[in-house]
Coordinates of C-alpha atoms and ligand atoms in Angstrom, one line a residue:
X1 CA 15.1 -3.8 -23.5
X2 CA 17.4 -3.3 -20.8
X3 CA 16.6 -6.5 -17.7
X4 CA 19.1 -5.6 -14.9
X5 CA 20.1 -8.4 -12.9
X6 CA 21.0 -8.0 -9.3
X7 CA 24.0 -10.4 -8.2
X8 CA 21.3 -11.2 -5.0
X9 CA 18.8 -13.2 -6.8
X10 CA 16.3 -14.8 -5.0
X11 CA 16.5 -14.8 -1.3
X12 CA 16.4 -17.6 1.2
X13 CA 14.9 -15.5 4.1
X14 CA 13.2 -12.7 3.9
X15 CA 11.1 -10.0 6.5
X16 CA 8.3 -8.9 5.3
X17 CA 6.8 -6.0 7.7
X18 CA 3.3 -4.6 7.8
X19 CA 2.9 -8.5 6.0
X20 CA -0.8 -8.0 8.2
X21 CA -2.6 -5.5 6.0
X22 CA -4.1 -5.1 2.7
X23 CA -1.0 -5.2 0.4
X24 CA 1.6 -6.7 2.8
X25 CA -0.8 -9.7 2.9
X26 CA -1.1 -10.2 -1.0
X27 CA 2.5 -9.6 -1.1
X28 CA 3.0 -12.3 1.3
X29 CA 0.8 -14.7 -0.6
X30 CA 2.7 -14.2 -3.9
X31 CA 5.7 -14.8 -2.4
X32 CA 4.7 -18.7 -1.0
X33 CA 3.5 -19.2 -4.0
X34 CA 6.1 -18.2 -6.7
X35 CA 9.2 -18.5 -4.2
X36 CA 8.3 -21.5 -2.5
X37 CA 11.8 -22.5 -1.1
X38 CA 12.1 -18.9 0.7
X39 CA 10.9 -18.4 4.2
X40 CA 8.9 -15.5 5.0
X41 CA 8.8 -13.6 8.1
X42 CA 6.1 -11.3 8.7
X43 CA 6.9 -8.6 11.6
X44 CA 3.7 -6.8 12.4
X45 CA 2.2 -4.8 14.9
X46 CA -1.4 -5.8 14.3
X47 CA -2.7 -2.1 14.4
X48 CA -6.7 -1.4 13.4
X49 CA -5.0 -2.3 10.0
X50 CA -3.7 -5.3 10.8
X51 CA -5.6 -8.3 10.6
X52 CA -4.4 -11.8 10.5
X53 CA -7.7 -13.1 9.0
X54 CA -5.8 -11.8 5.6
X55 CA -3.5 -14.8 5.5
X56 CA -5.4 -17.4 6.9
X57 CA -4.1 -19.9 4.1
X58 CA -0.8 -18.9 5.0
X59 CA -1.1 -20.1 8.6
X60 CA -0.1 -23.8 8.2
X61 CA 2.4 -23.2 5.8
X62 CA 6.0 -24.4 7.0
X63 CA 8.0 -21.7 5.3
X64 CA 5.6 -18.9 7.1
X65 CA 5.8 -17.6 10.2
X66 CA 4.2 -14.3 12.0
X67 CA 6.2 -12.2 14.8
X68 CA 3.8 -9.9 16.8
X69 CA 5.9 -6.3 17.1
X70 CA 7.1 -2.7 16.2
X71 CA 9.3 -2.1 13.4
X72 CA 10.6 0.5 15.9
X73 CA 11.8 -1.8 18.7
X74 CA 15.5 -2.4 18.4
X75 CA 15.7 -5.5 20.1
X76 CA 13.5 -7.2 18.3
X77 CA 14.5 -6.4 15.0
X78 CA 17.8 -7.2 15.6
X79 CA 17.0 -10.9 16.7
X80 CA 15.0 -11.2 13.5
X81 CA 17.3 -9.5 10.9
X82 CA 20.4 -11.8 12.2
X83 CA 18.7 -14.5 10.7
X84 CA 17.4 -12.6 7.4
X85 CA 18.8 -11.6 4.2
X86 CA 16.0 -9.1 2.8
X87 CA 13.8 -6.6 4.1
X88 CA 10.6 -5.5 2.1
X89 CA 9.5 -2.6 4.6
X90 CA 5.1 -2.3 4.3
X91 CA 4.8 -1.4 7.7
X92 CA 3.5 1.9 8.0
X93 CA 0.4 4.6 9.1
X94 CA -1.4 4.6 5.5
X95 CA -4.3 6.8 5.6
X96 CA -4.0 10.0 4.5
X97 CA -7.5 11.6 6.3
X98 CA -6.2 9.3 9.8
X99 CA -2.9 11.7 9.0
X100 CA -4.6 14.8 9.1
X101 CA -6.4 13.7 12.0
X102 CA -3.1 12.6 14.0
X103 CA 0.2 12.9 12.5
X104 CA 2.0 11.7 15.3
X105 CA 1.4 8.3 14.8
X106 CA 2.9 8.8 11.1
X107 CA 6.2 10.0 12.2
X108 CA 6.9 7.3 14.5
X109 CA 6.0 4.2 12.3
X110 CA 6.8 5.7 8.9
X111 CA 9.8 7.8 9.7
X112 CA 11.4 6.5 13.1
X113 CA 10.1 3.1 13.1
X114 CA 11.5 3.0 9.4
X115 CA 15.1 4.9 10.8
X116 CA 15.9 2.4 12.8
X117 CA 14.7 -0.7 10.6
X118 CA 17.3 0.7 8.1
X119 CA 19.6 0.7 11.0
X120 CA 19.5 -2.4 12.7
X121 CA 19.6 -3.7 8.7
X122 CA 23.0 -2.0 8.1
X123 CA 24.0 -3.4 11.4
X124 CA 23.3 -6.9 10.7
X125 CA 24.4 -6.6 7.0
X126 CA 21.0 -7.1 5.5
X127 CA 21.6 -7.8 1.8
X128 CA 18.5 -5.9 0.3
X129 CA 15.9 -3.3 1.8
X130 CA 13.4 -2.7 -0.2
X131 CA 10.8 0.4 1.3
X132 CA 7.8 0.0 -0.5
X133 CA 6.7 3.9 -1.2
X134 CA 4.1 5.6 -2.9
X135 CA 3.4 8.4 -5.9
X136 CA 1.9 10.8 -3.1
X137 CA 5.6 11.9 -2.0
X138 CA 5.7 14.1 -5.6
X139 CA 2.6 16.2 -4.4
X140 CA -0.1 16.7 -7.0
X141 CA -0.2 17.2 -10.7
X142 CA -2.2 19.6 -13.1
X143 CA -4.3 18.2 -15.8
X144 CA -1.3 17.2 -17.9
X145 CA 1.6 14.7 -17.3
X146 CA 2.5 11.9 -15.4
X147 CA 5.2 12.0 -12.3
X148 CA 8.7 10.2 -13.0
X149 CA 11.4 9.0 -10.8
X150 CA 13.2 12.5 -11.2
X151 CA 9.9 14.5 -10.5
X152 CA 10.6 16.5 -7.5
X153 CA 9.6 15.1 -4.2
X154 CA 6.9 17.9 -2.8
X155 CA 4.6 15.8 -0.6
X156 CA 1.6 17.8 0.7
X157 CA 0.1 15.6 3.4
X158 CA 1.3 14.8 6.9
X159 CA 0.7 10.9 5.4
X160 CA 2.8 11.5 2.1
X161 CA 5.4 14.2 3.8
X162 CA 6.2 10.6 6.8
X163 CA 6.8 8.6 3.8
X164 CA 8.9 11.6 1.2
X165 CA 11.2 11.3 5.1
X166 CA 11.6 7.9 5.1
X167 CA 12.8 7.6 1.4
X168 CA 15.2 10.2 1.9
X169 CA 16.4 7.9 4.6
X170 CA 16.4 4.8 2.6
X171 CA 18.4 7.0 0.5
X172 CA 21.0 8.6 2.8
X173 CA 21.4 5.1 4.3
X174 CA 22.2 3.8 0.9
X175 CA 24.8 6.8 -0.2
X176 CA 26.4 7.1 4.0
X177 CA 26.3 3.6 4.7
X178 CA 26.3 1.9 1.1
X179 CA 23.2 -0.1 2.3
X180 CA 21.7 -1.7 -0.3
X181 CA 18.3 0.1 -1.2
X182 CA 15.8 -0.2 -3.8
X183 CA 12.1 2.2 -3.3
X184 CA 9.1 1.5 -4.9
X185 CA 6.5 4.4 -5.4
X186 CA 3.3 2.9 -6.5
X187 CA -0.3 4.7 -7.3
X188 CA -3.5 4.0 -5.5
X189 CA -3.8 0.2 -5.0
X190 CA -7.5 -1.4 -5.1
X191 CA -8.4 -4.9 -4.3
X192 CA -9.6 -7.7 -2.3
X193 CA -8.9 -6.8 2.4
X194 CA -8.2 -3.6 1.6
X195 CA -9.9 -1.9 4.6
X196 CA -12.9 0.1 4.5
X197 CA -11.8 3.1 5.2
X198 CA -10.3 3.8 1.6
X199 CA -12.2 5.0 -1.0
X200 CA -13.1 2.0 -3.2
X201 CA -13.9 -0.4 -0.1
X202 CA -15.6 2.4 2.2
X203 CA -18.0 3.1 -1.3
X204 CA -18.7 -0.7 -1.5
X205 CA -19.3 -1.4 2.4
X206 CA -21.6 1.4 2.4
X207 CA -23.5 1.1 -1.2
X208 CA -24.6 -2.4 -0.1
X209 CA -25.8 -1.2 3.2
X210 CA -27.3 1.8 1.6
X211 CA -25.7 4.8 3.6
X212 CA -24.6 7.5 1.9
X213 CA -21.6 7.9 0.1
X214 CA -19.5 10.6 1.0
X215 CA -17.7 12.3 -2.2
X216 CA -15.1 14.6 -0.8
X217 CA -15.2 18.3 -3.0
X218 CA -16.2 18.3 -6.5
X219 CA -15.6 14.7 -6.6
X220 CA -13.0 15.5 -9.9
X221 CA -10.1 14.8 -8.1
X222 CA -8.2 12.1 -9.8
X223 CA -6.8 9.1 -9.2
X224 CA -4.7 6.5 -10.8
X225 CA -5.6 2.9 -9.8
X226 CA -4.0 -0.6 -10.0
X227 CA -5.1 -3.9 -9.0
X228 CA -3.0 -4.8 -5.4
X229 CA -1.6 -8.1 -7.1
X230 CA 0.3 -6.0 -10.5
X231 CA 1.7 -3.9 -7.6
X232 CA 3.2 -6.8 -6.1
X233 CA 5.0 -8.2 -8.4
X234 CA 6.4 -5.2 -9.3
X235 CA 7.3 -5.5 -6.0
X236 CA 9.1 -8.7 -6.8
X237 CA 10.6 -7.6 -10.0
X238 CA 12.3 -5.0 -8.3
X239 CA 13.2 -7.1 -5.1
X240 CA 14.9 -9.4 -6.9
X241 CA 16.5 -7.2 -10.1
X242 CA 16.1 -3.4 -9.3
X243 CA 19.6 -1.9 -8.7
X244 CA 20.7 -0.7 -5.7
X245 CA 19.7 2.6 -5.1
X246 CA 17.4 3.6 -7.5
X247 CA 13.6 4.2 -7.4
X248 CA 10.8 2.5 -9.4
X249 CA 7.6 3.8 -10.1
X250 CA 4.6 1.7 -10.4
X251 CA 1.3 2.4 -11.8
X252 CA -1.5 0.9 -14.3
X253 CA -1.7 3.8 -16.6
X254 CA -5.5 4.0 -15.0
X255 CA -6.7 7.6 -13.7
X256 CA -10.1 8.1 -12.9
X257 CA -12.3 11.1 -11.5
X258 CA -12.9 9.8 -7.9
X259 CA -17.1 10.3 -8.7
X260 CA -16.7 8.0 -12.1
X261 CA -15.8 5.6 -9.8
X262 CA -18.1 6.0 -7.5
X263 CA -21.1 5.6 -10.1
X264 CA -19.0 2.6 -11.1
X265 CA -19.9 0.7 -7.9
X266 CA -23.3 2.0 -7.4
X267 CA -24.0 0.9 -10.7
X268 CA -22.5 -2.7 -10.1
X269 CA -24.4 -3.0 -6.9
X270 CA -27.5 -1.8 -8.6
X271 CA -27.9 0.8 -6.2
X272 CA -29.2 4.7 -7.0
X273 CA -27.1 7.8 -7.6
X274 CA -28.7 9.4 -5.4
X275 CA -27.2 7.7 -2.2
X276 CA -24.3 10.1 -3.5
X277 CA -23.5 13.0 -0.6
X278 CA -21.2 15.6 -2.0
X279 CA -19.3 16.5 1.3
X280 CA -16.8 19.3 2.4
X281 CA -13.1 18.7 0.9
X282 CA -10.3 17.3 2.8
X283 CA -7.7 19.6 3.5
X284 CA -5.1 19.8 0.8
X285 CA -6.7 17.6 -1.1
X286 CA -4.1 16.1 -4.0
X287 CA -6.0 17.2 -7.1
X288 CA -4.1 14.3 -9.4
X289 CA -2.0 11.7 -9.2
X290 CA -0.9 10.0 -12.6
X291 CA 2.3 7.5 -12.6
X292 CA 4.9 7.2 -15.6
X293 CA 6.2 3.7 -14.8
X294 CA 8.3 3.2 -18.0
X295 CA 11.7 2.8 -16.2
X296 CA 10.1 -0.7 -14.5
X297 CA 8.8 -1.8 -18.4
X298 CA 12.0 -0.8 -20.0
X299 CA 14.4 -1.9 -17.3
X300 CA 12.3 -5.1 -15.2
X301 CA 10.0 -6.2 -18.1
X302 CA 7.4 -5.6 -15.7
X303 CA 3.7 -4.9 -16.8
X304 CA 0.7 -4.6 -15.2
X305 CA -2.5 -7.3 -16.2
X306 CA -5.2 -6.6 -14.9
X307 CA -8.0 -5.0 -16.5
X308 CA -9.4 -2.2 -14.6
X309 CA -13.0 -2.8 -15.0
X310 CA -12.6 -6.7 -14.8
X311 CA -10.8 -6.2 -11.3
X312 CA -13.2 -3.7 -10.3
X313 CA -15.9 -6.1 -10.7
X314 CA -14.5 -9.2 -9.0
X315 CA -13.1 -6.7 -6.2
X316 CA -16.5 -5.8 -5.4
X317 CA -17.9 -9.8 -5.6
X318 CA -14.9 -10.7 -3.2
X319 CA -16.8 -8.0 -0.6
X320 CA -20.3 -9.5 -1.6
X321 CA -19.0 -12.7 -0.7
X322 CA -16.8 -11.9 2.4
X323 CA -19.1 -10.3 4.6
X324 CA -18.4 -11.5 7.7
X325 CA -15.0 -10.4 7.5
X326 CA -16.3 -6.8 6.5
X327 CA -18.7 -6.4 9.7
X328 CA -15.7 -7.9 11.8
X329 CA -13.3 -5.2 10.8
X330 CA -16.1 -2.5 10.5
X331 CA -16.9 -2.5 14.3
X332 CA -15.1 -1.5 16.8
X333 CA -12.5 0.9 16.3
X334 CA -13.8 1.9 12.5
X335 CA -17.5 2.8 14.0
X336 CA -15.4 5.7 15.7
X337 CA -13.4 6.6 12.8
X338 CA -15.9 7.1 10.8
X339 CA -18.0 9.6 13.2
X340 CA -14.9 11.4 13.7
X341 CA -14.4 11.6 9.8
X342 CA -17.5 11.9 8.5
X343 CA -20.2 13.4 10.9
X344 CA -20.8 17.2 10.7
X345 CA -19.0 17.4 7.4
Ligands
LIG401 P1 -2.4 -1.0 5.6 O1 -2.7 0.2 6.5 O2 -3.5 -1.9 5.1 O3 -1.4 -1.9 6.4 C1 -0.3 -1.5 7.1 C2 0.2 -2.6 8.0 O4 1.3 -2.1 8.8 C3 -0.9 -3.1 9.0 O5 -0.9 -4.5 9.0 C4 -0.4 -2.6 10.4 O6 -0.7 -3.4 11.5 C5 1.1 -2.6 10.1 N1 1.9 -1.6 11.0 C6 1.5 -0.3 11.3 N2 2.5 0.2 12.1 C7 3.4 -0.8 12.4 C8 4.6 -0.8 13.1 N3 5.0 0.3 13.8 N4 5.3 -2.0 13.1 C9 4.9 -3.1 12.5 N5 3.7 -3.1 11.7 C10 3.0 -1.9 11.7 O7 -1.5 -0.4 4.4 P2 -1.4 -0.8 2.9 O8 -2.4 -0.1 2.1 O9 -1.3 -2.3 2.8 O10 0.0 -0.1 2.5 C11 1.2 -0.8 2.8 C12 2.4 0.1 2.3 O11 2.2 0.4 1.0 C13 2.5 1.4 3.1 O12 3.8 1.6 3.4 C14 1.9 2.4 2.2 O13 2.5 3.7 2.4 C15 2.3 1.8 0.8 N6 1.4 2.2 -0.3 C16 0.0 2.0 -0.2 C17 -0.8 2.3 -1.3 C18 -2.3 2.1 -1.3 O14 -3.0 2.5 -2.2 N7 -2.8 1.5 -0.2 C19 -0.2 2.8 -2.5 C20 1.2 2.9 -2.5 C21 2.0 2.6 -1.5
LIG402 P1 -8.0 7.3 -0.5 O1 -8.6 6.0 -0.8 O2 -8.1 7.9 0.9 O3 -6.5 7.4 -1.1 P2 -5.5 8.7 -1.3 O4 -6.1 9.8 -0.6 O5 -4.3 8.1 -0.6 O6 -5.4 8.9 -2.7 O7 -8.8 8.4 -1.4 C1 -8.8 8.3 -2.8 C2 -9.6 9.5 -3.4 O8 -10.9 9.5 -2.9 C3 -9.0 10.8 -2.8 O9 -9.1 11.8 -3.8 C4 -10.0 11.2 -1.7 C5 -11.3 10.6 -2.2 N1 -12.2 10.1 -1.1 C6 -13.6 10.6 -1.1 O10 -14.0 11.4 -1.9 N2 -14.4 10.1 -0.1 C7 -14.0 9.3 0.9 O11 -14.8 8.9 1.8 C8 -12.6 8.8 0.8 C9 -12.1 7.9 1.9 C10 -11.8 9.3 -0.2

């Protein structure tokens, strides 16, 4: 087993952006915890996604502190990065039916906002920049195999074509500007605030109030799911060891038919099948998504730990138990979302 080690180490200050949503948050969390002498900025534009409830226990924490902003603005950034040596870019538009919806909004965070934090990086001679990426930029698989660093980027969504643009940035900015670079592309992430308008969340919040649940097509298209806190410190691993320039895949060797999982939860909650609604597909639906991520076993030692249907179960009791911060971030903005998305399908 090959462990690489990057001359950078562990670093003393580091931006962490988009450090208000679901996997930001946890991200931020692990590193207070395990990297307790680093200080952590975390630049966010507190969007619907955003929500600082996520790292309430971080609030009081000396080596923590939250700037309200735009990866995009310029003079901001460059304030922040002058005093930073790593970048671990979250920020971004995540949703893929929100993308179909309204791409604009994913080409200005994902690909300009992400341009120009690369930029103002190279300018103030950031050490690391880590874009944190996902397995939807290689497009969809057949029944068999599993995508690898060198499978073809072919992303089919305007969600998963923003973020295929902003690697290939990451990328150009590493071999034009010799910026150092490291992407992670990870599988579908599950877990504790991750916001209800994703499927494993959205089946939860609505099994327990007993409205339907909407299974888009056949229901057979698959997924391949990890637990948000392996994903992290993958995250870490290759933060901290990756070698500049390369890609890492992460996944949990975990794929599910989207409608297994939906009996899953409904059998968890105790609730009937028949709250089930088979509704009209979304268009240019990925039919699979399966992650090889050998290169970040062989080369990181990195593996993931959690047990699928052990983190399954105490995902859902961490919704059970946190329902006042499900109705906050279900009103609002989400209650017209979710007519937009779902009503006369
Ligand atoms: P999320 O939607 O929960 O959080 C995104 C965060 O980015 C929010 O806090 C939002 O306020 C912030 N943000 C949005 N635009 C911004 C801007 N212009 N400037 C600053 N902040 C901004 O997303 P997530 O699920 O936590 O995903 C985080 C990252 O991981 C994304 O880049 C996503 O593409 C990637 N990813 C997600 C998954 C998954 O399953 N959720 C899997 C692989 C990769
Ligand atoms: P999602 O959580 O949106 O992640 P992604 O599209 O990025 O993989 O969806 C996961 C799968 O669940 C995907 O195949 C679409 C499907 N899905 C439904 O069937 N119903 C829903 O209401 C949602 C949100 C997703």
């Amino acid at each position: 087993m090959v462990i690489m080690k990057n001359t950078n180490g562990n670093f003393q200050r580091i931006l962490v952006t988009g450090g208000a949503g679901f996997i930001g948050s946890h991200f931020i969390r692990l590193l207070l915890n395990e990297r307790p002498s680093s200080e952590v900025i975390n630049l966010d534009l507190l969007t619907y996604a955003g929500n600082l409830e996520n790292l309430k226990d971080a609030e009081s924490n000396p080596k923590y502190k939250f700037i309200k902003g735009d990866i995009g603005n310029r003079e901001l950034t460059t304030q922040i990065l002058s005093e930073v040596d790593a970048v671990v870019n979250f920020a971004a538009e995540s949703h893929v039916d929100r993308s179909i919806l309204g791409p604009e909004a994913f080409i200005q965070t994902n690909i300009v906002g992400t341009q120009r934090l690369l930029d103002v990086s190279k300018q103030n001679k950031v050490k690391r920049f880590l874009q944190v990426s996902t397995d939807e930029v290689y497009g969809s698989l057949g029944a068999e195999g599993a995508f690898t660093e060198d499978t073809p980027l072919a992303p089919n969504s305007p969600y998963s074509a923003s973020k295929a643009a902003a690697d290939l940035l990451c990328r150009a900015y590493h071999h034009t500007f010799a910026l150092d670079v490291v992407i992670t592309r990870c599988s579908n992430n599950y877990g504790p605030n991750q916001f209800p308008e994703k499927l494993i969340p959205l089946m939860i919040s609505n099994a327990r109030s007993d409205k339907p649940l909407p299974v888009y097509g056949d229901g057979l298209n698959v997924r391949d799911w990890i637990h948000v806190e392996d994903h992290c410190r993958g995250i870490l691993a290759v933060l901290e060891n990756g070698q500049s320039g390369e890609v890492y895949n992460i996944g949990s060797n975990n794929e599910w038919p989207n409608i297994q999982i939906v009996k899953k939860i409904l059998n968890e909650l105790k609730k009937p099948e028949s709250l089930i609604k088979f509704v009209a597909d979304r268009p240019g639906h990925d039919r699979r998504y399966a992650i090889n991520s050998s290169k970040m076993k062989n080369q990181l030692n990195w593996e993931p730990k959690i047990d699928f249907s052990e983190g399954l179960h105490k995902t859902i009791d961490w919704y059970l138990k946190n329902d006042a911060w499900l109705r906050r971030v279900t009103s609002g903005e989400y209650l017209k979302y979710y007519e937009t998305q779902y009503s006369n399908r």
